[in-house]
PDB file of C-alpha atoms in Angstrom:
ATOM      1  CA  MET V  58      16.112 180.673  55.095  1.00  0.00           C
ATOM      2  CA  PRO V  59      19.724 180.172  56.123  1.00  0.00           C
ATOM      3  CA  LYS V  60      20.920 181.202  59.581  1.00  0.00           C
ATOM      4  CA  TYR V  61      24.150 183.146  60.058  1.00  0.00           C
ATOM      5  CA  LEU V  62      26.459 183.759  62.992  1.00  0.00           C
ATOM      6  CA  ILE V  63      27.992 187.230  63.036  1.00  0.00           C
ATOM      7  CA  ALA V  64      30.727 187.277  65.676  1.00  0.00           C
ATOM      8  CA  PHE V  65      33.816 189.064  66.880  1.00  0.00           C
ATOM      9  CA  ASN V  66      36.790 187.883  68.881  1.00  0.00           C
ATOM     10  CA  ASP V  67      37.554 189.673  72.126  1.00  0.00           C
ATOM     11  CA  GLU V  68      41.166 190.194  70.998  1.00  0.00           C
ATOM     12  CA  TRP V  69      39.993 192.242  67.992  1.00  0.00           C
ATOM     13  CA  VAL V  70      38.606 194.914  70.308  1.00  0.00           C
ATOM     14  CA  PRO V  71      40.937 197.437  71.960  1.00  0.00           C
ATOM     15  CA  LEU V  72      40.360 198.567  75.532  1.00  0.00           C
ATOM     16  CA  HIS V  73      37.471 201.014  75.893  1.00  0.00           C
ATOM     17  CA  THR V  74      36.335 203.351  78.623  1.00  0.00           C
ATOM     18  CA  ALA V  75      32.965 202.708  80.224  1.00  0.00           C
ATOM     19  CA  ASP V  76      31.494 205.646  78.269  1.00  0.00           C
ATOM     20  CA  GLU V  77      32.852 204.276  74.983  1.00  0.00           C
ATOM     21  CA  LEU V  78      31.310 200.864  75.699  1.00  0.00           C
ATOM     22  CA  VAL V  79      27.941 202.468  76.444  1.00  0.00           C
ATOM     23  CA  ARG V  80      28.085 204.372  73.135  1.00  0.00           C
ATOM     24  CA  LYS V  81      29.029 201.179  71.237  1.00  0.00           C
ATOM     25  CA  SER V  82      26.134 199.365  72.896  1.00  0.00           C
ATOM     26  CA  GLU V  83      23.681 202.097  71.903  1.00  0.00           C
ATOM     27  CA  ALA V  84      24.993 202.143  68.316  1.00  0.00           C
ATOM     28  CA  SER V  85      24.765 198.375  67.921  1.00  0.00           C
ATOM     29  CA  ARG V  86      21.340 198.290  69.641  1.00  0.00           C
ATOM     30  CA  ALA V  87      20.035 200.520  66.852  1.00  0.00           C
ATOM     31  CA  VAL V  88      21.229 197.973  64.262  1.00  0.00           C
ATOM     32  CA  LEU V  89      19.707 195.090  66.254  1.00  0.00           C
ATOM     33  CA  ASP V  90      16.421 197.011  66.386  1.00  0.00           C
ATOM     34  CA  ASP V  91      16.572 197.383  62.591  1.00  0.00           C
ATOM     35  CA  MET V  92      17.251 193.635  62.313  1.00  0.00           C
ATOM     36  CA  GLN V  93      14.166 192.917  64.429  1.00  0.00           C
ATOM     37  CA  GLU V  94      12.067 195.259  62.305  1.00  0.00           C
ATOM     38  CA  ALA V  95      13.314 193.495  59.150  1.00  0.00           C
ATOM     39  CA  GLY V  96      12.467 190.103  60.664  1.00  0.00           C
ATOM     40  CA  VAL V  97      16.013 188.672  60.476  1.00  0.00           C
ATOM     41  CA  PHE V  98      17.094 188.939  64.134  1.00  0.00           C
ATOM     42  CA  LEU V  99      17.202 185.725  66.176  1.00  0.00           C
ATOM     43  CA  TYR V 100      19.576 186.327  69.120  1.00  0.00           C
ATOM     44  CA  ALA V 101      22.565 188.392  70.253  1.00  0.00           C
ATOM     45  CA  ASP V 102      24.791 188.625  73.300  1.00  0.00           C
ATOM     46  CA  GLY V 103      28.290 189.664  74.241  1.00  0.00           C
ATOM     47  CA  GLY V 104      30.639 190.684  76.987  1.00  0.00           C
ATOM     48  CA  ILE V 105      32.295 187.282  77.006  1.00  0.00           C
ATOM     49  CA  ASP V 106      36.014 186.574  77.009  1.00  0.00           C
ATOM     50  CA  ALA V 107      38.554 184.247  78.629  1.00  0.00           C
ATOM     51  CA  SER V 108      37.454 185.406  82.099  1.00  0.00           C
ATOM     52  CA  THR V 109      33.865 184.230  81.575  1.00  0.00           C
ATOM     53  CA  ALA V 110      34.766 180.580  80.874  1.00  0.00           C
ATOM     54  CA  ILE V 111      33.419 178.563  83.798  1.00  0.00           C
ATOM     55  CA  PHE V 112      34.164 174.953  82.858  1.00  0.00           C
ATOM     56  CA  ASN V 113      35.011 172.464  80.131  1.00  0.00           C
ATOM     57  CA  VAL V 114      33.273 169.142  79.620  1.00  0.00           C
ATOM     58  CA  VAL V 115      34.420 166.044  77.736  1.00  0.00           C
ATOM     59  CA  SER V 116      33.039 162.547  77.355  1.00  0.00           C
ATOM     60  CA  LYS V 117      35.170 159.884  78.987  1.00  0.00           C
ATOM     61  CA  ASP V 118      34.019 156.262  79.007  1.00  0.00           C
ATOM     62  CA  GLY V 119      30.458 157.401  78.268  1.00  0.00           C
ATOM     63  CA  LYS V 120      30.319 159.872  81.168  1.00  0.00           C
ATOM     64  CA  ALA V 121      30.538 163.658  81.241  1.00  0.00           C
ATOM     65  CA  VAL V 122      33.753 164.835  82.918  1.00  0.00           C
ATOM     66  CA  PHE V 123      33.832 168.491  83.964  1.00  0.00           C
ATOM     67  CA  THR V 124      36.981 170.549  84.509  1.00  0.00           C
ATOM     68  CA  ASP V 125      37.071 173.968  86.154  1.00  0.00           C
ATOM     69  CA  GLY V 126      40.430 174.752  84.557  1.00  0.00           C
ATOM     70  CA  PRO V 127      43.104 175.381  83.648  1.00  0.00           C
ATOM     71  CA  PHE V 128      41.742 175.962  80.189  1.00  0.00           C
ATOM     72  CA  VAL V 129      43.551 175.473  76.929  1.00  0.00           C
ATOM     73  CA  GLU V 130      45.549 178.583  76.206  1.00  0.00           C
ATOM     74  CA  THR V 131      44.364 180.355  73.105  1.00  0.00           C
ATOM     75  CA  LYS V 132      44.930 183.763  71.620  1.00  0.00           C
ATOM     76  CA  GLU V 133      41.316 184.194  70.596  1.00  0.00           C
ATOM     77  CA  HIS V 134      38.112 184.211  72.607  1.00  0.00           C
ATOM     78  CA  LEU V 135      34.604 184.901  71.406  1.00  0.00           C
ATOM     79  CA  GLY V 136      33.638 188.402  72.504  1.00  0.00           C
ATOM     80  CA  GLY V 137      30.070 188.631  71.259  1.00  0.00           C
ATOM     81  CA  PHE V 138      27.744 187.408  68.571  1.00  0.00           C
ATOM     82  CA  THR V 139      24.481 187.885  66.736  1.00  0.00           C
ATOM     83  CA  VAL V 140      22.484 185.152  65.033  1.00  0.00           C
ATOM     84  CA  ILE V 141      20.250 186.120  62.131  1.00  0.00           C
ATOM     85  CA  GLU V 142      18.073 184.327  59.611  1.00  0.00           C
ATOM     86  CA  ALA V 143      18.515 186.044  56.263  1.00  0.00           C
ATOM     87  CA  ALA V 144      17.499 185.325  52.686  1.00  0.00           C
ATOM     88  CA  ASP V 145      21.044 184.802  51.424  1.00  0.00           C
ATOM     89  CA  ASP V 146      24.738 185.581  51.872  1.00  0.00           C
ATOM     90  CA  GLU V 147      24.282 189.078  50.470  1.00  0.00           C
ATOM     91  CA  ALA V 148      21.676 189.933  53.118  1.00  0.00           C
ATOM     92  CA  ALA V 149      23.982 188.544  55.835  1.00  0.00           C
ATOM     93  CA  ARG V 150      26.790 190.674  54.393  1.00  0.00           C
ATOM     94  CA  TYR V 151      24.586 193.767  54.687  1.00  0.00           C
ATOM     95  CA  TRP V 152      23.753 193.153  58.370  1.00  0.00           C
ATOM     96  CA  ALA V 153      27.313 192.199  59.315  1.00  0.00           C
ATOM     97  CA  GLY V 154      28.536 195.379  57.637  1.00  0.00           C
ATOM     98  CA  ARG V 155      26.051 197.448  59.627  1.00  0.00           C
ATOM     99  CA  LEU V 156      27.304 195.887  62.870  1.00  0.00           C
ATOM    100  CA  ALA V 157      30.968 196.348  61.920  1.00  0.00           C
ATOM    101  CA  VAL V 158      30.369 200.035  61.207  1.00  0.00           C
ATOM    102  CA  SER V 159      28.231 200.665  64.313  1.00  0.00           C
ATOM    103  CA  LEU V 160      30.778 199.022  66.621  1.00  0.00           C
ATOM    104  CA  ASP V 161      33.926 199.840  64.621  1.00  0.00           C
ATOM    105  CA  TRP V 162      35.012 196.235  65.329  1.00  0.00           C
ATOM    106  CA  PRO V 163      35.709 193.512  62.770  1.00  0.00           C
ATOM    107  CA  GLN V 164      33.009 190.881  62.393  1.00  0.00           C
ATOM    108  CA  GLU V 165      33.243 187.330  61.086  1.00  0.00           C
ATOM    109  CA  VAL V 166      30.268 185.646  59.437  1.00  0.00           C
ATOM    110  CA  HIS V 167      29.471 181.924  59.330  1.00  0.00           C
ATOM    111  CA  ARG V 168      26.504 180.288  57.587  1.00  0.00           C
ATOM    112  CA  PHE V 169      25.063 177.406  59.597  1.00  0.00           C
ATOM    113  CA  PRO V 170      24.555 174.195  57.610  1.00  0.00           C
ATOM    114  CA  SER V 171      20.924 173.821  56.581  1.00  0.00           C
ATOM    115  CA  ASP V 172      20.465 170.259  57.849  1.00  0.00           C
ATOM    116  CA  LEU V 173      22.188 167.064  58.977  1.00  0.00           C
ATOM    117  CA  ASP V 174      22.778 165.946  55.391  1.00  0.00           C
ATOM    118  CA  GLU V 175      24.825 169.075  54.705  1.00  0.00           C
ATOM    119  CA  ILE V 176      26.848 168.561  57.900  1.00  0.00           C
ATOM    120  CA  VAL V 177      27.565 164.926  57.036  1.00  0.00           C
ATOM    121  CA  GLU V 178      28.492 165.829  53.456  1.00  0.00           C
ATOM    122  CA  LYS V 179      30.858 168.574  54.598  1.00  0.00           C
ATOM    123  CA  PHE V 180      32.481 166.965  57.637  1.00  0.00           C
ATOM    124  CA  GLY V 181      31.948 163.215  57.286  1.00  0.00           C
ATOM    125  CA  ALA V 182      34.838 161.003  56.278  1.00  0.00           C
ATOM    126  CA  PRO V 183      34.290 158.944  53.146  1.00  0.00           C
ATOM    127  CA  ALA V 184      32.869 155.478  53.823  1.00  0.00           C
ATOM    128  CA  ARG V 185      35.475 152.752  53.912  1.00  0.00           C
ATOM    129  CA  GLU V 186      35.249 149.976  51.379  1.00  0.00           C
ATOM    130  CA  THR V 187      34.955 146.516  52.904  1.00  0.00           C
TER     131      THR V 187
END
């Protein structure tokens, strides 16, 4: 079965009071519980934004080089996500819709490629003729 990422950007969410955040958490927890009961839930977490970034890492001359900042400036930061394994896009649409309604926040859905062949086919450059 395909896996899907259901995510929202921190910038899509207006400021909330502590009580509002608790209510949103309870509402979304009910959907996550339903996902578990249906056997589609894999993982979820949130509460992340630009302030939670702790380092970047790149490969330089075959070695990992870590940087504590400054980070690339961007207007969007992942705020939270849920990963599910669902039968098809329609099932993923159903669960993403439930989360969007329970949180009243937009959600974006991505289907993970099924295997390396699909990744290579989608992102690999054509072979050069010699």
